[in-house]
Amino acid sequence: MSEIFALDEISVHFSLGGRGLFGGKARTLRAVEKVSLEIADGETLALVGESGSGKSTLGNVVAGLQVPTSGTLRFRGKSMDADIWKAARRDIQMVFQDPFSALDPRMPVSAIIAEPLLIQGTASAAERHARAADLVRQVGLPLDALNRYPHEFSGGQRQRIAIARALAPDPALIVADEPLSALDVSIQSQLLNLMKELQERRKLAYLFISHDLAVVNHLVDRVAVLYLGRLIEVAPRAELFATPSHPYTQALLAAVPRIGRRRARGGSVIKGEMPSPLAPPPGCVFHPRCPKAQAICRTEPPVLEAAPGRPTQRAACHFKD
Ligand code: SF4
């Protein structure tokens, strides 16, 4: 599989205030810190982690909604510049968690789905209508949905409309940010099946952002685990679920008993809160919560590298399994 999109040492920092009414120094929120990842054609890569791990910020970087503070982006092997972004914007589409706020309530579904084509200016009105009709069918909605408005649909149906809209420019990669988490479990599984079918039919790649490892286990090829904006483990799904290497991944999996796998060695529910990205701990950022932490962990940041005997599974831990 060839690479569609790559991030090389991407950081996203936000400068917060300072010098307000009460003075004080400006502070830096380190949402994403030196993350390197690649996404291949037709692949589903999951970004997982707790709230505040930086996964949505990283998804926004891939979708072109957030400019990184440093690092480089590549699209189909070429470093990003304005021209490459122009091509990438067609090829990379996004599906958001809340389809209701993502869909314009004043527009009929046909116009919502066809809007990306209207913006591109590459299709006539008749072509746009035909494309919208084809796409509602592909996402399992009746043809009369085209003339209705978002409020007339259920949450699951609205997410189908959002997926149809994302498919309109015929993208190669869809960034899906928690696309199922606002839906009932039975609707989630229908949407998961739809996403899988569309992927097989259209050779799509997904960057699937989720906090739900049970859902991730049903859909993805590889999993990237983020903690406090750092990539702390990345591996093929089966390896990561069978033999998680990083203590944080082990703890995340231990907290999801319904997944049929052996319990990770040393896995336990994570204690404490994630530290603030305004003041990340020195050394390994997981050390305040890690049951395996030793003196070196408090001073030396671990490097992301292969787990013992598992070249495709990389973890950032001085004492990885
Ligand atoms: Fe835990 Fe140390 Fe590994 Fe960090 S480097 S995950 S603190 S054992």
GROMACS .gro file of C-alpha atoms and ligand atoms in nm:
model
  329
    1MET     CA    1   0.000   0.000   0.000
    2SER     CA    2   0.135   0.342  -0.086
    3GLU     CA    3   0.138   0.635   0.152
    4ILE     CA    4  -0.139   0.897   0.119
    5PHE     CA    5  -0.057   1.124   0.405
    6ALA     CA    6   0.235   1.154   0.647
    7LEU     CA    7   0.309   1.365   0.951
    8ASP     CA    8   0.671   1.417   1.042
    9GLU     CA    9   0.748   1.551   1.392
   10ILE     CA   10   0.424   1.750   1.401
   11SER     CA   11   0.365   1.974   1.702
   12VAL     CA   12   0.065   2.196   1.772
   13HIS     CA   13   0.107   2.454   2.048
   14PHE     CA   14  -0.142   2.719   2.150
   15SER     CA   15  -0.027   3.036   2.319
   16LEU     CA   16  -0.261   3.131   2.602
   17GLY     CA   17  -0.304   3.489   2.711
   18GLY     CA   18  -0.073   3.644   2.963
   19ARG     CA   19  -0.049   4.016   3.031
   20GLY     CA   20  -0.426   4.043   3.086
   21LEU     CA   21  -0.600   4.246   3.353
   22PHE     CA   22  -0.390   4.080   3.623
   23GLY     CA   23  -0.070   4.048   3.422
   24GLY     CA   24   0.104   3.709   3.429
   25LYS     CA   25   0.317   3.527   3.180
   26ALA     CA   26   0.187   3.385   2.853
   27ARG     CA   27   0.154   3.008   2.873
   28THR     CA   28   0.187   2.745   2.606
   29LEU     CA   29  -0.063   2.462   2.571
   30ARG     CA   30   0.119   2.171   2.406
   31ALA     CA   31  -0.172   1.990   2.240
   32VAL     CA   32   0.044   1.775   2.008
   33GLU     CA   33   0.414   1.711   2.052
   34LYS     CA   34   0.639   1.577   1.773
   35VAL     CA   35   0.407   1.315   1.630
   36SER     CA   36   0.521   1.119   1.324
   37LEU     CA   37   0.269   0.890   1.152
   38GLU     CA   38   0.174   0.782   0.804
   39ILE     CA   39  -0.157   0.669   0.653
   40ALA     CA   40  -0.159   0.431   0.356
   41ASP     CA   41  -0.408   0.397   0.069
   42GLY     CA   42  -0.710   0.192   0.176
   43GLU     CA   43  -0.594   0.169   0.537
   44THR     CA   44  -0.796   0.242   0.850
   45LEU     CA   45  -0.578   0.395   1.117
   46ALA     CA   46  -0.730   0.463   1.459
   47LEU     CA   47  -0.620   0.748   1.681
   48VAL     CA   48  -0.713   0.661   2.038
   49GLY     CA   49  -0.662   0.815   2.379
   50GLU     CA   50  -0.845   0.985   2.662
   51SER     CA   51  -1.009   1.323   2.627
   52GLY     CA   52  -0.729   1.581   2.605
   53SER     CA   53  -0.483   1.340   2.441
   54GLY     CA   54  -0.460   1.556   2.128
   55LYS     CA   55  -0.634   1.314   1.892
   56SER     CA   56  -0.891   1.562   1.756
   57THR     CA   57  -0.624   1.831   1.713
   58LEU     CA   58  -0.416   1.584   1.513
   59GLY     CA   59  -0.722   1.490   1.304
   60ASN     CA   60  -0.778   1.858   1.231
   61VAL     CA   61  -0.416   1.887   1.113
   62VAL     CA   62  -0.471   1.601   0.866
   63ALA     CA   63  -0.798   1.757   0.746
   64GLY     CA   64  -0.627   2.093   0.694
   65LEU     CA   65  -0.831   2.264   0.967
   66GLN     CA   66  -0.535   2.325   1.198
   67VAL     CA   67  -0.195   2.456   1.098
   68PRO     CA   68   0.084   2.281   1.290
   69THR     CA   69   0.331   2.489   1.491
   70SER     CA   70   0.623   2.284   1.360
   71GLY     CA   71   0.700   1.968   1.164
   72THR     CA   72   0.622   1.867   0.807
   73LEU     CA   73   0.324   1.718   0.629
   74ARG     CA   74   0.338   1.511   0.312
   75PHE     CA   75   0.056   1.428   0.073
   76ARG     CA   76   0.127   1.140  -0.166
   77GLY     CA   77   0.499   1.180  -0.102
   78LYS     CA   78   0.512   1.557  -0.165
   79SER     CA   79   0.575   1.816   0.107
   80MET     CA   80   0.271   2.032   0.166
   81ASP     CA   81   0.256   2.373   0.005
   82ALA     CA   82  -0.042   2.578  -0.111
   83ASP     CA   83  -0.076   2.387  -0.442
   84ILE     CA   84  -0.047   2.045  -0.280
   85TRP     CA   85  -0.309   2.147  -0.021
   86LYS     CA   86  -0.542   2.241  -0.305
   87ALA     CA   87  -0.529   1.884  -0.436
   88ALA     CA   88  -0.535   1.738  -0.086
   89ARG     CA   89  -0.851   1.927   0.009
   90ARG     CA   90  -1.044   1.729  -0.254
   91ASP     CA   91  -0.890   1.400  -0.149
   92ILE     CA   92  -0.927   1.444   0.228
   93GLN     CA   93  -1.275   1.490   0.373
   94MET     CA   94  -1.402   1.498   0.730
   95VAL     CA   95  -1.696   1.351   0.920
   96PHE     CA   96  -1.765   1.506   1.261
   97GLN     CA   97  -1.906   1.367   1.583
   98ASP     CA   98  -2.227   1.571   1.579
   99PRO     CA   99  -2.390   1.552   1.236
  100PHE     CA  100  -2.666   1.795   1.334
  101SER     CA  101  -2.433   2.088   1.389
  102ALA     CA  102  -2.223   1.986   1.087
  103LEU     CA  103  -2.523   2.000   0.848
  104ASP     CA  104  -2.679   2.333   0.750
  105PRO     CA  105  -3.042   2.309   0.874
  106ARG     CA  106  -3.164   2.548   0.601
  107MET     CA  107  -3.042   2.335   0.312
  108PRO     CA  108  -3.217   2.028   0.165
  109VAL     CA  109  -3.014   1.709   0.172
  110SER     CA  110  -2.947   1.721  -0.204
  111ALA     CA  111  -2.777   2.062  -0.165
  112ILE     CA  112  -2.587   1.953   0.148
  113ILE     CA  113  -2.441   1.648  -0.026
  114ALA     CA  114  -2.361   1.830  -0.348
  115GLU     CA  115  -2.212   2.139  -0.179
  116PRO     CA  116  -1.846   2.022  -0.201
  117LEU     CA  117  -1.892   1.981  -0.579
  118LEU     CA  118  -2.048   2.327  -0.602
  119ILE     CA  119  -1.747   2.473  -0.416
  120GLN     CA  120  -1.507   2.294  -0.650
  121GLY     CA  121  -1.702   2.423  -0.951
  122THR     CA  122  -1.635   2.103  -1.142
  123ALA     CA  123  -1.990   1.974  -1.198
  124SER     CA  124  -2.308   2.111  -1.357
  125ALA     CA  125  -2.633   2.137  -1.158
  126ALA     CA  126  -2.765   1.821  -1.325
  127GLU     CA  127  -2.441   1.634  -1.250
  128ARG     CA  128  -2.450   1.746  -0.887
  129HIS     CA  129  -2.808   1.629  -0.847
  130ALA     CA  130  -2.728   1.291  -1.006
  131ARG     CA  131  -2.427   1.254  -0.776
  132ALA     CA  132  -2.633   1.336  -0.467
  133ALA     CA  133  -2.896   1.079  -0.576
  134ASP     CA  134  -2.627   0.814  -0.622
  135LEU     CA  135  -2.473   0.892  -0.283
  136VAL     CA  136  -2.797   0.879  -0.080
  137ARG     CA  137  -2.848   0.532  -0.226
  138GLN     CA  138  -2.490   0.431  -0.140
  139VAL     CA  139  -2.536   0.532   0.225
  140GLY     CA  140  -2.866   0.344   0.252
  141LEU     CA  141  -3.117   0.631   0.247
  142PRO     CA  142  -3.429   0.650   0.026
  143LEU     CA  143  -3.428   0.879  -0.277
  144ASP     CA  144  -3.692   1.106  -0.126
  145ALA     CA  145  -3.435   1.202   0.141
  146LEU     CA  146  -3.289   1.441  -0.117
  147ASN     CA  147  -3.575   1.689  -0.081
  148ARG     CA  148  -3.594   1.679   0.300
  149TYR     CA  149  -3.408   1.877   0.568
  150PRO     CA  150  -3.167   1.758   0.842
  151HIS     CA  151  -3.421   1.797   1.128
  152GLU     CA  152  -3.646   1.539   0.960
  153PHE     CA  153  -3.389   1.261   1.018
  154SER     CA  154  -3.267   1.056   1.315
  155GLY     CA  155  -2.910   1.093   1.444
  156GLY     CA  156  -2.796   0.780   1.255
  157GLN     CA  157  -2.957   0.900   0.931
  158ARG     CA  158  -2.795   1.243   0.971
  159GLN     CA  159  -2.457   1.075   1.007
  160ARG     CA  160  -2.531   0.885   0.682
  161ILE     CA  161  -2.598   1.223   0.516
  162ALA     CA  162  -2.268   1.355   0.656
  163ILE     CA  163  -2.088   1.050   0.514
  164ALA     CA  164  -2.255   1.100   0.174
  165ARG     CA  165  -2.140   1.463   0.173
  166ALA     CA  166  -1.786   1.357   0.260
  167LEU     CA  167  -1.793   1.106  -0.028
  168ALA     CA  168  -1.913   1.360  -0.286
  169PRO     CA  169  -1.567   1.476  -0.408
  170ASP     CA  170  -1.459   1.109  -0.429
  171PRO     CA  171  -1.193   1.138  -0.158
  172ALA     CA  172  -0.910   0.896  -0.087
  173LEU     CA  173  -0.906   0.962   0.288
  174ILE     CA  174  -1.182   1.042   0.536
  175VAL     CA  175  -1.096   1.181   0.879
  176ALA     CA  176  -1.378   1.061   1.105
  177ASP     CA  177  -1.372   1.231   1.446
  178GLU     CA  178  -1.574   1.021   1.692
  179PRO     CA  179  -1.839   0.966   1.420
  180LEU     CA  180  -2.035   0.709   1.622
  181SER     CA  181  -2.009   0.830   1.978
  182ALA     CA  182  -2.334   1.033   1.975
  183LEU     CA  183  -2.534   0.731   1.851
  184ASP     CA  184  -2.707   0.431   2.017
  185VAL     CA  185  -2.512   0.106   2.015
  186SER     CA  186  -2.741  -0.065   1.758
  187ILE     CA  187  -2.710   0.235   1.523
  188GLN     CA  188  -2.332   0.240   1.578
  189SER     CA  189  -2.299  -0.113   1.444
  190GLN     CA  190  -2.507  -0.026   1.133
  191LEU     CA  191  -2.285   0.276   1.067
  192LEU     CA  192  -1.970   0.069   1.125
  193ASN     CA  193  -2.092  -0.184   0.868
  194LEU     CA  194  -2.168   0.098   0.624
  195MET     CA  195  -1.820   0.248   0.669
  196LYS     CA  196  -1.662  -0.093   0.608
  197GLU     CA  197  -1.872  -0.157   0.295
  198LEU     CA  198  -1.788   0.188   0.154
  199GLN     CA  199  -1.420   0.129   0.222
  200GLU     CA  200  -1.419  -0.203   0.038
  201ARG     CA  201  -1.616  -0.066  -0.255
  202ARG     CA  202  -1.424   0.262  -0.291
  203LYS     CA  203  -1.077   0.169  -0.155
  204LEU     CA  204  -1.104   0.450   0.098
  205ALA     CA  205  -0.861   0.516   0.382
  206TYR     CA  206  -0.995   0.629   0.719
  207LEU     CA  207  -0.831   0.816   1.003
  208PHE     CA  208  -1.074   0.702   1.270
  209ILE     CA  209  -1.060   0.906   1.592
  210SER     CA  210  -1.220   0.733   1.887
  211HIS     CA  211  -1.205   0.684   2.261
  212ASP     CA  212  -1.395   0.354   2.223
  213LEU     CA  213  -1.155   0.062   2.184
  214ALA     CA  214  -1.438  -0.187   2.130
  215VAL     CA  215  -1.545   0.006   1.818
  216VAL     CA  216  -1.184   0.042   1.704
  217ASN     CA  217  -1.139  -0.336   1.733
  218HIS     CA  218  -1.414  -0.388   1.473
  219LEU     CA  219  -1.295  -0.151   1.207
  220VAL     CA  220  -0.929  -0.063   1.194
  221ASP     CA  221  -0.602  -0.205   1.056
  222ARG     CA  222  -0.362  -0.015   1.284
  223VAL     CA  223  -0.394   0.174   1.608
  224ALA     CA  224  -0.200   0.483   1.721
  225VAL     CA  225  -0.229   0.560   2.093
  226LEU     CA  226  -0.187   0.920   2.207
  227TYR     CA  227  -0.121   1.042   2.558
  228LEU     CA  228  -0.087   1.410   2.642
  229GLY     CA  229  -0.022   1.490   2.277
  230ARG     CA  230   0.252   1.227   2.237
  231LEU     CA  231   0.235   0.913   2.026
  232ILE     CA  232   0.311   0.644   2.281
  233GLU     CA  233   0.232   0.326   2.087
  234VAL     CA  234   0.150   0.234   1.729
  235ALA     CA  235   0.089  -0.117   1.600
  236PRO     CA  236  -0.128  -0.337   1.378
  237ARG     CA  237  -0.465  -0.380   1.553
  238ALA     CA  238  -0.432  -0.753   1.624
  239GLU     CA  239  -0.086  -0.714   1.781
  240LEU     CA  240  -0.186  -0.415   1.990
  241PHE     CA  241  -0.496  -0.586   2.127
  242ALA     CA  242  -0.318  -0.919   2.190
  243THR     CA  243   0.010  -0.792   2.334
  244PRO     CA  244  -0.006  -0.422   2.423
  245SER     CA  245   0.347  -0.301   2.489
  246HIS     CA  246   0.308   0.035   2.666
  247PRO     CA  247   0.168   0.043   3.024
  248TYR     CA  248  -0.086   0.308   2.918
  249THR     CA  249  -0.218   0.091   2.632
  250GLN     CA  250  -0.232  -0.204   2.870
  251ALA     CA  251  -0.437   0.000   3.114
  252LEU     CA  252  -0.672   0.129   2.840
  253LEU     CA  253  -0.737  -0.226   2.721
  254ALA     CA  254  -0.777  -0.359   3.075
  255ALA     CA  255  -1.060  -0.110   3.120
  256VAL     CA  256  -1.255  -0.266   2.829
  257PRO     CA  257  -1.348  -0.616   2.950
  258ARG     CA  258  -1.579  -0.701   2.661
  259ILE     CA  259  -1.298  -0.731   2.409
  260GLY     CA  260  -1.211  -1.101   2.377
  261ARG     CA  261  -0.841  -1.104   2.452
  262ARG     CA  262  -0.617  -1.214   2.729
  263ARG     CA  263  -0.572  -0.956   3.004
  264ALA     CA  264  -0.253  -0.761   2.950
  265ARG     CA  265   0.036  -0.835   3.183
  266GLY     CA  266   0.044  -0.568   3.449
  267GLY     CA  267  -0.269  -0.408   3.298
  268SER     CA  268  -0.478  -0.212   3.545
  269VAL     CA  269  -0.726   0.070   3.536
  270ILE     CA  270  -0.538   0.399   3.510
  271LYS     CA  271  -0.521   0.598   3.830
  272GLY     CA  272  -0.533   0.974   3.858
  273GLU     CA  273  -0.598   1.246   3.605
  274MET     CA  274  -0.408   1.326   3.290
  275PRO     CA  275  -0.165   1.611   3.369
  276SER     CA  276  -0.228   1.950   3.212
  277PRO     CA  277  -0.082   2.005   2.864
  278LEU     CA  278   0.017   2.347   3.002
  279ALA     CA  279   0.270   2.180   3.232
  280PRO     CA  280   0.358   1.833   3.104
  281PRO     CA  281   0.569   1.627   3.347
  282PRO     CA  282   0.943   1.591   3.271
  283GLY     CA  283   1.083   1.262   3.142
  284CYS     CA  284   0.808   1.023   3.040
  285VAL     CA  285   0.483   1.222   3.056
  286PHE     CA  286   0.299   0.911   3.179
  287HIS     CA  287   0.525   0.861   3.482
  288PRO     CA  288   0.293   1.020   3.746
  289ARG     CA  289   0.029   0.754   3.665
  290CYS     CA  290   0.247   0.461   3.562
  291PRO     CA  291   0.262   0.150   3.784
  292LYS     CA  292   0.601   0.057   3.633
  293ALA     CA  293   0.772   0.398   3.668
  294GLN     CA  294   1.134   0.400   3.785
  295ALA     CA  295   1.387   0.677   3.846
  296ILE     CA  296   1.490   0.710   3.480
  297CYS     CA  297   1.125   0.770   3.381
  298ARG     CA  298   1.119   1.097   3.573
  299THR     CA  299   1.407   1.249   3.378
  300GLU     CA  300   1.452   1.077   3.038
  301PRO     CA  301   1.176   1.092   2.775
  302PRO     CA  302   1.147   0.746   2.614
  303VAL     CA  303   1.183   0.710   2.237
  304LEU     CA  304   0.915   0.544   2.022
  305GLU     CA  305   1.081   0.222   1.904
  306ALA     CA  306   1.006  -0.143   1.830
  307ALA     CA  307   0.884  -0.366   2.111
  308PRO     CA  308   1.109  -0.666   2.187
  309GLY     CA  309   1.074  -0.921   1.903
  310ARG     CA  310   0.788  -0.724   1.739
  311PRO     CA  311   0.927  -0.497   1.466
  312THR     CA  312   0.585  -0.366   1.355
  313GLN     CA  313   0.483  -0.265   1.708
  314ARG     CA  314   0.646   0.050   1.844
  315ALA     CA  315   0.613   0.193   2.193
  316ALA     CA  316   0.766   0.486   2.382
  317CYS     CA  317   0.860   0.327   2.713
  318HIS     CA  318   1.191   0.247   2.887
  319PHE     CA  319   1.041  -0.080   3.010
  320LYS     CA  320   0.814  -0.183   2.725
  321ASP     CA  321   0.679  -0.542   2.715
  322SF4    FE1  322   0.597   0.390   3.266
  322SF4    FE2  323   0.854   0.455   3.262
  322SF4    FE3  324   0.746   0.330   3.055
  322SF4    FE4  325   0.687   0.584   3.106
  322SF4     S1  326   0.885   0.504   3.047
  322SF4     S2  327   0.545   0.424   3.052
  322SF4     S3  328   0.685   0.585   3.328
  322SF4     S4  329   0.771   0.249   3.262
   0.00000   0.00000   0.00000
